[in-house]
Coordinates of C-alpha atoms and ligand atoms in Angstrom, one line a residue:
M11 CA 116.2 94.8 109.0
R12 CA 112.5 93.8 108.8
E13 CA 111.1 94.7 105.4
G14 CA 108.0 96.6 104.7
F15 CA 106.0 97.4 101.5
V16 CA 107.9 98.6 98.4
I17 CA 106.3 101.8 97.1
T18 CA 108.8 102.7 94.4
E19 CA 111.4 100.3 93.1
G20 CA 115.0 101.1 92.7
V21 CA 118.3 101.1 94.6
A22 CA 119.9 104.0 96.6
C23 CA 122.7 104.2 99.0
A24 CA 123.5 107.3 101.2
P25 CA 123.8 108.5 104.8
A26 CA 120.5 108.6 106.7
V27 CA 118.7 111.8 107.7
I28 CA 116.1 111.1 110.4
F29 CA 112.9 113.0 110.7
H30 CA 110.7 112.2 113.7
N31 CA 107.3 113.8 113.4
E32 CA 106.5 113.8 117.1
P33 CA 102.7 113.5 117.8
V34 CA 101.5 116.5 119.7
T35 CA 99.9 115.6 123.1
V36 CA 97.4 117.8 124.8
T37 CA 95.9 117.5 128.3
N38 CA 92.5 119.1 128.9
T39 CA 93.0 122.4 130.7
V40 CA 90.1 124.3 132.1
I41 CA 90.6 128.1 132.5
G42 CA 88.5 130.5 134.5
P43 CA 85.7 132.5 132.6
N44 CA 87.7 135.6 132.9
K45 CA 90.5 134.0 130.9
A46 CA 88.2 133.0 128.0
P47 CA 88.5 136.3 126.0
E48 CA 92.3 136.1 126.1
E49 CA 92.3 132.4 124.9
L50 CA 89.8 133.4 122.1
K51 CA 92.3 136.0 120.9
L52 CA 95.1 133.5 121.1
Y53 CA 93.1 131.1 118.9
D54 CA 92.3 133.9 116.4
S55 CA 95.8 135.0 116.2
A56 CA 97.2 131.4 115.8
R57 CA 94.7 130.8 113.0
E58 CA 95.7 134.0 111.2
K59 CA 99.4 133.2 111.5
T60 CA 98.9 129.6 110.4
Q61 CA 96.9 130.9 107.4
K62 CA 99.7 133.3 106.5
I63 CA 102.3 130.6 106.7
L64 CA 100.3 128.2 104.6
E65 CA 99.7 131.0 102.0
Q66 CA 103.4 131.8 101.9
E67 CA 104.2 128.1 101.4
I68 CA 101.6 128.0 98.6
E69 CA 103.4 130.9 96.9
N70 CA 106.8 129.5 97.4
T71 CA 106.2 126.0 96.2
S72 CA 106.7 125.1 92.6
S73 CA 105.1 121.7 93.1
K74 CA 101.5 121.5 92.1
T75 CA 100.9 118.5 94.4
A76 CA 102.3 120.3 97.4
R77 CA 100.1 123.3 96.5
D78 CA 97.0 121.1 96.4
F79 CA 97.7 119.8 99.9
L80 CA 98.4 123.2 101.3
E81 CA 95.3 124.7 99.8
A82 CA 93.2 121.9 101.3
A83 CA 94.7 122.8 104.7
V84 CA 93.7 126.5 104.2
L85 CA 90.1 125.3 103.6
Y86 CA 90.0 123.3 106.8
L87 CA 91.4 126.2 108.7
Q88 CA 88.7 128.6 107.4
D89 CA 85.8 126.2 107.9
P90 CA 83.2 128.3 109.7
Y91 CA 81.7 125.3 111.4
I92 CA 84.9 124.3 113.1
I93 CA 85.7 127.9 114.0
E94 CA 82.4 128.3 115.7
Q95 CA 82.8 125.0 117.6
I96 CA 86.3 125.9 118.9
S97 CA 85.2 129.5 119.9
N98 CA 82.2 128.1 121.7
T99 CA 84.2 125.5 123.6
I100 CA 86.6 128.3 124.8
A101 CA 83.8 130.8 125.6
K102 CA 81.2 128.5 127.1
K103 CA 83.1 125.4 128.4
Y104 CA 86.2 127.5 129.5
L105 CA 88.7 125.2 127.9
S106 CA 92.1 126.6 127.0
A107 CA 92.6 127.4 123.3
E108 CA 94.8 124.4 122.6
S109 CA 92.5 122.0 124.5
A110 CA 89.5 123.3 122.5
I111 CA 91.4 123.0 119.2
F112 CA 92.4 119.4 120.0
Q113 CA 89.0 118.4 121.2
C114 CA 87.0 120.0 118.4
Y115 CA 89.2 118.8 115.5
S116 CA 89.2 115.3 117.0
A117 CA 85.4 115.4 117.4
Y118 CA 85.2 116.8 113.8
I119 CA 87.1 113.9 112.5
D120 CA 85.1 111.3 114.5
E121 CA 81.8 112.9 113.5
L122 CA 82.7 112.8 109.8
V123 CA 84.1 109.3 110.0
S124 CA 80.9 108.1 111.7
T125 CA 78.9 109.5 108.8
N126 CA 81.1 107.5 106.4
D127 CA 81.9 110.6 104.5
P128 CA 84.5 109.8 101.9
F129 CA 86.0 113.2 102.6
V130 CA 87.6 112.3 105.8
M131 CA 88.7 108.9 104.7
H132 CA 91.2 110.7 102.6
N133 CA 92.0 113.6 104.9
E134 CA 92.1 112.4 108.5
F135 CA 95.8 112.7 108.5
E136 CA 95.9 116.2 107.0
I137 CA 93.2 117.5 109.4
R138 CA 95.1 116.1 112.4
N139 CA 98.2 117.7 111.1
L140 CA 96.5 121.0 110.8
A141 CA 95.3 120.9 114.4
E142 CA 98.8 120.1 115.5
T143 CA 100.2 123.0 113.5
L144 CA 97.7 125.3 115.2
I145 CA 98.6 124.0 118.6
L146 CA 102.3 124.4 117.9
E147 CA 101.7 127.9 116.8
L148 CA 99.9 128.7 120.1
R149 CA 102.9 127.2 121.9
R150 CA 105.2 129.1 119.6
Q151 CA 106.8 125.8 118.6
K152 CA 107.4 124.7 115.0
V153 CA 107.8 121.4 113.2
V154 CA 111.4 121.7 112.2
L155 CA 112.0 119.9 108.9
P156 CA 115.5 118.4 108.6
K157 CA 118.1 120.5 106.9
I158 CA 119.2 118.5 103.9
D159 CA 122.1 119.8 101.8
H160 CA 123.7 116.5 100.7
D161 CA 122.4 113.3 99.2
C162 CA 120.6 111.2 101.8
I163 CA 118.1 108.5 102.6
L164 CA 115.2 110.1 104.4
V165 CA 114.1 107.9 107.4
C166 CA 110.9 109.0 109.2
N167 CA 108.0 107.7 111.2
N168 CA 105.6 109.7 109.1
I169 CA 105.6 112.8 106.9
T170 CA 102.9 114.6 105.1
P171 CA 103.1 114.9 101.3
A172 CA 103.3 118.7 101.7
Q173 CA 106.2 118.5 104.2
F174 CA 108.0 116.0 101.9
L175 CA 107.7 118.3 98.9
N176 CA 109.0 121.2 100.9
L177 CA 112.3 119.4 101.3
P178 CA 115.0 119.6 98.7
T179 CA 113.9 116.3 97.0
E180 CA 116.8 116.4 94.5
H181 CA 119.0 115.3 97.5
I182 CA 116.6 112.6 98.7
K183 CA 117.8 109.4 97.1
G184 CA 115.6 107.0 99.0
V185 CA 112.8 107.0 101.6
L186 CA 112.1 104.6 104.5
L187 CA 108.9 105.1 106.5
E188 CA 107.8 103.5 109.7
D189 CA 104.1 103.9 108.9
G190 CA 102.4 104.6 105.6
N191 CA 100.0 103.1 103.3
T192 CA 100.5 101.9 99.7
N193 CA 97.6 104.0 98.3
S194 CA 98.3 107.1 100.4
H195 CA 98.9 110.4 98.7
L196 CA 102.5 110.3 99.9
A197 CA 102.9 107.0 98.0
I198 CA 101.4 108.6 94.9
V199 CA 103.8 111.6 95.3
L200 CA 106.8 109.3 95.7
R201 CA 105.9 107.2 92.7
S202 CA 105.7 110.4 90.6
T203 CA 109.2 111.4 91.8
K204 CA 110.5 107.8 91.2
I205 CA 112.5 107.9 94.5
P206 CA 113.0 104.3 95.8
A207 CA 110.8 104.0 98.8
I208 CA 109.8 101.3 101.3
F209 CA 107.0 101.9 103.9
N210 CA 106.0 100.1 107.1
V211 CA 109.6 99.4 108.1
H212 CA 109.3 98.2 111.7
K213 CA 111.0 100.7 114.1
V214 CA 113.2 102.1 111.4
C215 CA 113.6 105.5 113.2
K216 CA 114.9 103.7 116.3
V217 CA 117.2 101.3 114.5
V218 CA 118.8 103.8 112.2
T219 CA 120.8 106.7 113.6
P220 CA 121.6 109.9 111.7
G221 CA 124.5 109.5 109.3
T222 CA 124.3 105.7 109.2
V223 CA 125.0 104.6 105.6
V224 CA 121.8 102.9 104.4
L225 CA 121.5 100.8 101.3
V226 CA 117.9 100.6 100.1
D227 CA 117.3 97.8 97.7
A228 CA 113.7 98.5 96.8
Y229 CA 113.7 95.9 94.0
N230 CA 114.1 93.1 96.5
N231 CA 112.6 94.8 99.6
K232 CA 115.9 94.8 101.5
I233 CA 117.6 97.4 103.7
Y234 CA 121.3 97.2 104.7
L235 CA 122.9 99.3 107.4
N236 CA 126.5 100.3 106.9
P237 CA 126.9 97.7 104.1
L238 CA 130.2 96.4 103.0
D239 CA 131.5 97.8 99.7
E240 CA 131.0 94.4 98.0
I241 CA 127.4 94.4 98.9
I242 CA 126.8 97.9 97.6
W243 CA 128.6 97.0 94.4
T244 CA 126.6 93.7 93.9
V245 CA 123.2 95.3 94.7
K246 CA 123.9 98.3 92.4
K247 CA 125.3 96.0 89.6
K248 CA 122.2 93.8 89.7
A249 CA 119.9 96.9 89.7
G250 CA 121.9 98.4 86.7
E251 CA 121.6 95.1 84.8
R252 CA 117.9 95.1 85.5
K253 CA 117.5 98.6 84.3
A254 CA 119.4 98.1 81.1
D255 CA 118.0 94.7 80.1
E256 CA 114.6 94.6 81.6
Y257 CA 112.4 96.1 78.9
A258 CA 114.8 96.2 76.0
H259 CA 112.5 93.9 74.0
I260 CA 109.4 96.1 74.4
T261 CA 108.8 98.0 71.2
P262 CA 106.0 100.5 70.3
M263 CA 104.5 98.1 67.8
M264 CA 104.5 95.1 70.1
A265 CA 102.9 97.2 72.7
Q266 CA 99.6 97.7 71.0
Y267 CA 97.8 94.5 71.6
K268 CA 98.0 90.8 72.4
Q269 CA 95.5 88.1 71.8
A270 CA 93.7 86.8 74.8
P271 CA 92.9 83.0 75.0
D272 CA 89.4 83.7 73.6
G273 CA 90.8 85.5 70.6
E274 CA 89.8 89.0 72.0
C275 CA 92.3 91.8 72.0
M276 CA 94.1 92.7 75.3
R277 CA 95.5 96.2 75.7
I278 CA 97.5 98.2 78.2
L279 CA 96.4 101.8 78.7
A280 CA 97.7 104.7 80.7
N281 CA 96.3 106.6 83.7
V282 CA 97.1 110.3 83.3
G283 CA 96.3 113.4 85.4
S284 CA 98.3 116.3 83.9
M285 CA 99.9 117.6 80.8
S286 CA 103.3 116.7 82.1
E287 CA 102.4 113.1 82.6
L288 CA 101.0 113.2 79.1
Q289 CA 104.4 114.1 77.8
R290 CA 105.9 111.1 79.5
L291 CA 103.8 108.8 77.4
A292 CA 105.9 109.8 74.4
S293 CA 108.6 107.4 75.7
C294 CA 106.2 104.7 77.0
P295 CA 104.3 102.6 74.5
S296 CA 100.7 102.1 75.3
S297 CA 97.6 101.9 73.2
G298 CA 95.7 104.8 74.7
I299 CA 94.7 106.6 77.9
G300 CA 92.3 104.5 80.0
L301 CA 91.8 107.2 82.6
F302 CA 92.3 110.9 82.3
R303 CA 91.5 112.4 85.7
T304 CA 90.1 115.8 84.5
E305 CA 89.6 117.2 88.0
F306 CA 93.4 117.9 88.1
L307 CA 93.0 120.3 85.2
F308 CA 90.3 122.2 87.2
M309 CA 92.6 122.3 90.2
Q310 CA 95.3 124.0 88.2
C311 CA 93.1 127.1 87.6
T312 CA 92.4 129.9 90.1
Q313 CA 88.8 130.2 88.9
E314 CA 86.4 127.8 87.2
P315 CA 87.6 127.4 83.6
S316 CA 85.2 128.6 80.9
E317 CA 83.9 126.1 78.3
E318 CA 86.2 127.6 75.7
E319 CA 89.3 127.2 77.9
Q320 CA 88.4 123.6 78.7
Y321 CA 87.8 122.9 75.0
Q322 CA 91.3 124.2 74.1
V323 CA 92.9 121.9 76.7
Y324 CA 90.9 118.8 75.7
K325 CA 91.7 119.5 72.1
R326 CA 95.4 120.0 72.8
I327 CA 95.4 116.6 74.6
M328 CA 93.7 114.9 71.6
D329 CA 96.0 116.6 69.1
S330 CA 99.1 115.8 71.0
L331 CA 98.6 112.0 70.8
P332 CA 99.0 109.7 67.9
H333 CA 95.7 109.4 66.0
R334 CA 95.2 105.7 66.8
Y335 CA 95.2 106.6 70.5
Q336 CA 91.9 106.4 72.3
V337 CA 91.5 108.8 75.1
T338 CA 89.2 108.1 78.0
F339 CA 88.2 111.3 79.8
R340 CA 86.7 110.9 83.3
T341 CA 84.4 113.8 84.1
F342 CA 85.5 115.7 87.2
D343 CA 85.6 113.6 90.4
F344 CA 86.0 116.3 93.1
N345 CA 86.4 115.4 96.7
A346 CA 88.2 117.0 99.6
D347 CA 91.6 115.8 98.2
K348 CA 90.8 117.1 94.8
L349 CA 89.0 120.3 95.3
P350 CA 89.6 123.5 93.4
L351 CA 89.9 126.5 95.7
Y352 CA 87.1 128.3 94.0
M353 CA 84.6 125.5 94.9
N354 CA 83.3 125.2 98.4
T355 CA 83.3 121.9 100.2
A356 CA 79.6 121.4 99.6
A357 CA 80.0 121.6 95.9
M358 CA 82.7 118.9 95.9
L359 CA 80.0 116.2 95.8
S360 CA 80.1 114.6 92.5
I361 CA 77.1 114.7 90.3
N362 CA 74.5 113.0 92.3
S363 CA 73.8 115.5 95.1
D364 CA 70.1 115.6 95.7
E365 CA 70.4 117.0 99.2
D366 CA 70.8 120.6 98.2
E367 CA 69.1 121.9 95.0
H368 CA 71.4 124.9 94.8
V369 CA 74.6 122.7 94.9
D370 CA 73.0 120.2 92.6
N371 CA 72.3 122.9 90.0
R372 CA 75.8 124.4 90.3
T373 CA 77.5 121.0 89.9
R374 CA 75.2 120.2 87.0
S375 CA 76.0 123.4 85.2
I376 CA 79.8 122.8 85.6
L377 CA 79.3 119.2 84.3
A378 CA 77.2 120.5 81.4
K379 CA 80.0 122.9 80.4
Q380 CA 82.6 120.1 80.7
L381 CA 80.5 117.7 78.5
H382 CA 80.0 120.4 75.9
A383 CA 83.8 121.1 75.8
L384 CA 84.6 117.4 75.6
L385 CA 82.1 116.7 72.9
R386 CA 83.5 119.6 70.8
A387 CA 87.0 118.2 71.2
S388 CA 85.8 114.7 70.3
V389 CA 86.0 115.7 66.6
A390 CA 89.8 115.5 66.8
G391 CA 90.1 111.7 67.4
S392 CA 88.9 108.7 69.3
M393 CA 87.3 109.6 72.6
R394 CA 85.6 107.9 75.5
I395 CA 83.9 109.8 78.3
M396 CA 83.1 108.2 81.7
F397 CA 81.3 109.3 84.8
P398 CA 82.9 108.4 88.2
M399 CA 81.3 107.0 91.4
I400 CA 78.1 105.8 89.9
A401 CA 75.9 104.1 92.5
E402 CA 72.3 104.4 91.3
Y403 CA 70.4 103.5 88.1
D404 CA 68.3 106.7 87.9
E405 CA 71.3 108.9 88.6
L406 CA 73.0 107.4 85.5
C407 CA 69.7 107.9 83.5
E408 CA 69.7 111.5 84.4
L409 CA 73.4 111.9 83.4
I410 CA 72.8 110.2 80.1
E411 CA 69.8 112.5 79.5
L412 CA 72.1 115.5 80.2
Y413 CA 74.8 114.1 77.9
Q414 CA 72.2 113.5 75.1
S415 CA 70.8 117.0 75.5
I416 CA 74.3 118.5 75.1
K417 CA 75.0 116.4 72.1
L418 CA 71.8 117.8 70.5
K419 CA 72.7 121.3 71.5
L420 CA 76.1 120.9 69.8
K421 CA 74.5 119.6 66.6
S422 CA 72.1 122.6 66.6
E423 CA 75.2 124.8 66.8
G424 CA 76.5 123.1 63.7
V425 CA 79.1 120.8 65.3
E426 CA 78.9 117.1 64.7
P427 CA 80.6 115.3 67.6
G428 CA 82.9 112.4 67.0
D429 CA 81.9 108.8 67.6
V430 CA 82.2 109.1 71.4
K431 CA 81.7 106.0 73.7
L432 CA 80.0 106.7 77.0
G433 CA 80.9 104.7 80.1
I434 CA 81.0 104.7 83.8
M435 CA 83.4 103.8 86.6
I436 CA 82.4 100.9 88.7
E437 CA 84.0 101.8 92.0
T438 CA 81.2 101.7 94.6
P439 CA 79.7 98.5 96.0
A440 CA 76.3 99.8 94.9
G441 CA 77.6 100.1 91.3
V442 CA 78.9 96.5 91.4
V443 CA 75.5 95.2 92.7
M444 CA 73.7 97.1 90.0
S445 CA 76.2 96.4 87.3
K446 CA 73.9 94.1 85.3
E447 CA 71.3 96.9 85.0
L448 CA 73.9 99.6 84.5
A449 CA 75.5 97.6 81.7
G450 CA 72.4 98.1 79.6
L451 CA 72.9 101.8 79.6
V452 CA 76.5 102.3 78.6
D453 CA 79.2 101.4 76.1
F454 CA 81.9 100.4 78.6
F455 CA 82.9 100.0 82.3
S456 CA 86.0 100.9 84.1
I457 CA 86.6 99.3 87.5
G458 CA 88.2 101.7 89.9
T459 CA 89.9 99.5 92.4
N460 CA 91.0 102.3 94.8
D461 CA 87.6 103.4 95.7
L462 CA 86.1 100.0 95.3
T463 CA 88.6 98.6 97.9
Q464 CA 88.1 101.4 100.4
Y465 CA 84.3 101.3 100.3
T466 CA 84.1 97.5 100.2
E467 CA 86.5 97.0 103.1
A468 CA 85.6 100.2 104.9
R469 CA 89.3 101.0 104.9
N470 CA 90.8 104.4 105.1
R471 CA 92.6 104.9 101.8
E472 CA 95.1 107.3 103.4
M473 CA 95.9 106.0 106.8
A474 CA 95.1 102.3 107.3
N475 CA 98.0 100.2 108.3
H476 CA 97.2 97.7 105.6
R477 CA 98.2 97.1 102.0
N478 CA 95.4 98.7 100.1
D479 CA 96.8 97.4 96.9
E480 CA 96.3 93.8 98.1
L481 CA 93.5 92.0 96.5
T482 CA 91.0 90.6 99.0
P483 CA 88.3 87.9 98.3
A484 CA 85.4 90.4 98.6
V485 CA 86.9 92.8 96.1
L486 CA 87.8 89.9 93.8
R487 CA 84.3 88.6 93.9
F488 CA 83.0 92.1 93.1
I489 CA 85.4 92.4 90.1
N490 CA 84.3 88.9 89.0
F491 CA 80.6 89.8 89.3
T492 CA 81.1 93.0 87.4
V493 CA 83.1 91.4 84.6
Q494 CA 80.5 88.6 84.2
N495 CA 77.6 91.2 83.9
A496 CA 79.6 93.3 81.5
R497 CA 80.6 90.4 79.3
A498 CA 77.0 89.1 79.2
A499 CA 75.9 92.5 77.9
K500 CA 79.0 92.7 75.6
V501 CA 80.2 95.8 77.4
P502 CA 84.0 96.1 77.4
V503 CA 85.6 96.4 80.9
C504 CA 88.8 98.2 81.8
I505 CA 90.4 98.0 85.2
C506 CA 92.3 100.9 86.7
G507 CA 93.5 101.8 90.2
E508 CA 96.7 101.0 92.1
L509 CA 95.8 97.3 92.4
V510 CA 96.6 96.7 88.7
H511 CA 100.2 97.8 89.4
N512 CA 100.7 94.3 91.0
V513 CA 101.5 92.9 87.6
E514 CA 101.6 89.4 89.0
Y515 CA 97.8 89.4 89.1
L516 CA 97.6 89.7 85.4
P517 CA 97.0 85.9 84.7
L518 CA 94.2 85.9 87.2
F519 CA 92.7 89.1 85.7
V520 CA 92.9 87.7 82.2
A521 CA 91.3 84.5 83.3
L522 CA 88.4 86.6 84.8
G523 CA 87.8 88.1 81.4
L524 CA 89.4 91.5 81.8
R525 CA 91.0 92.7 78.6
E526 CA 91.9 96.4 79.3
F527 CA 94.4 97.4 82.0
S528 CA 95.1 101.0 82.7
V529 CA 98.2 101.9 84.8
A530 CA 100.3 104.9 85.7
P531 CA 103.0 105.6 83.1
F532 CA 105.7 104.3 85.5
Y533 CA 104.2 100.8 85.2
L534 CA 103.6 100.7 81.5
N535 CA 106.7 98.8 80.5
R536 CA 106.3 96.3 83.3
M537 CA 102.7 95.5 82.3
L538 CA 103.7 95.2 78.7
D539 CA 106.5 92.9 79.6
M540 CA 104.1 90.7 81.6
M541 CA 101.6 90.7 78.9
H542 CA 104.1 89.8 76.1
S543 CA 106.1 87.2 78.1
N544 CA 103.1 85.0 79.0
Q545 CA 100.6 82.9 77.1
F546 CA 97.4 83.3 79.1
I547 CA 94.8 80.6 79.6
E548 CA 91.1 80.2 80.5
I549 CA 90.2 78.3 83.7
P550 CA 86.9 76.6 83.2
D551 CA 86.0 76.3 86.9
L552 CA 87.3 79.7 87.9
D553 CA 84.0 80.9 89.2
E554 CA 83.7 78.1 91.8
R555 CA 87.4 78.6 92.7
I556 CA 86.8 82.3 93.3
H557 CA 83.8 81.5 95.5
A558 CA 85.9 79.1 97.6
L559 CA 88.5 81.7 98.4
K560 CA 88.6 82.9 102.0
T561 CA 91.8 85.0 102.4
A562 CA 94.2 87.2 100.4
K563 CA 96.7 84.4 100.6
D564 CA 94.2 82.0 98.9
I565 CA 94.1 84.5 96.0
K566 CA 97.9 84.4 95.7
N567 CA 97.7 80.6 95.7
L568 CA 95.0 80.7 93.0
N569 CA 97.2 83.0 90.9
T570 CA 100.2 80.7 91.3
Y571 CA 98.0 77.7 90.3
I572 CA 97.0 79.6 87.1
R573 CA 100.6 80.4 86.4
T574 CA 101.6 76.8 86.8
L575 CA 98.9 75.7 84.4
M576 CA 100.1 78.4 81.9
V577 CA 103.6 77.0 82.0
A578 CA 102.4 73.4 81.7
E579 CA 100.1 74.2 78.7
N580 CA 102.7 76.2 76.7
Ligands
PEP629 C1 89.9 104.4 91.6 O1 89.1 104.7 92.5 O2 90.3 103.2 91.5 C2 90.3 105.3 90.6 C3 91.0 105.0 89.6 O3 90.0 106.7 90.7 P1 90.7 107.7 91.8 O4 92.0 107.0 92.3 O5 91.0 108.9 91.0 O6 89.7 107.8 92.8
MG630 MG1 87.9 106.6 92.2

């Protein structure tokens, strides 16, 4: 069968369970004015019922990730703007409730997409799904999730992360998806569950019938239908050998550093978003945390955590790690995907909202509290703090001013903060362009390839039918430019984001001058293996070569060229 993109590696063999998420189709139906009140009531009641169902699901789920998605759906359902639009369309244009819901949610998405709001880029799929749920409620139809009571390979055209997490995932041994995107939330959820998964498998729902035995070899991007016993045995044996031997030579001491060709120290760090992920680090050697996404801690609370509560958590994180560990906390990076329930959508803007003074003040006061708590906890070890989504020079100056004022306040309270390094994420094209100037203000950079790719390529992180973890010449030039500016200013640069999980790019990244790589815990061993099993080299004419690249394939060829030189030189 035609292969797709491997999301999570591994091997699984089981009978297929098919889930076809039929798109809901709606034709525009005009009703008479006398029917409008009735349709309005139907809309209100469908909305209330949908809300109750979502709230029930929030209560029933034990998965934090599922809860986050469900809570975001409730927020969209309650949005007063969309409620008004739909009600007016029914009452004044005399459209049936389902036509009005379909039309208004579609217009809502188009409108937000056209304003280039990052919000929708992440949530288009979830909003569409919510509109479809409402329409099905009006029709008294339901999305019926498959009944799964035995081990299976889940085969679907598409599925939302919340739907997926509502299935008995302990029975799902593998996932094949017709659509999907490598950076989507479903991909992130699947990586966290470690279920072998392949996306973008052409017509998989048509080719596979329920009960067909499917062997998913997500090490080699291969799918076998009704495989012979010998094939199952061979594939599983190879996978077993791979598991047993692959990283046996990685030891915690080796893991800490490696010398780059210029004598500098290279290190592999971890991306972490929760306390449970932190525990996983105990069995994965790394030399620190390169990205702690603090917004997830806010999302676990039902109300905004106090400064003291935050301090206790940050201190616990610092205390739970070996003392040599450096922990990089990113200040909260709220957006529609990562929005605590107690914050409204306007307040999700990160720190640089100058559109609304009230929101700006509120966001600032949350940030001030967070910085105070972090600086207090910095006494416990080696800490870095970084601001996300920086785009403008004066915005960063203001943030640094705030940071310095909190440091002074803390000192006046009798607390001497640790030696904290202050940095920023370079993840917007504006941040890249201004990187020379920004480098003069901070101690370090961290390049966030997820946002940098989506904003550079104007790609929808969630939905685009494209490999978002593929490096393109434009993004590579941006990375190159940023690293050059940082190195000229002697500012260390880390790179985080899903792109780094493509370990084969490591020789190219090292040649560019990158020395810190931060990856999800799942990828730590693989990165360490790559780092330790190669002798990296410098490429004198790399800059010209990068400027001659036209396609993603050219980048792969350049990387192969570097790897060939590495073999020849060593
Ligand atoms: C990024 O944008 O690359 C990044 C690491 O941040 P996040 O994925 O949390 O937006
Ligand atoms: Mg980001």
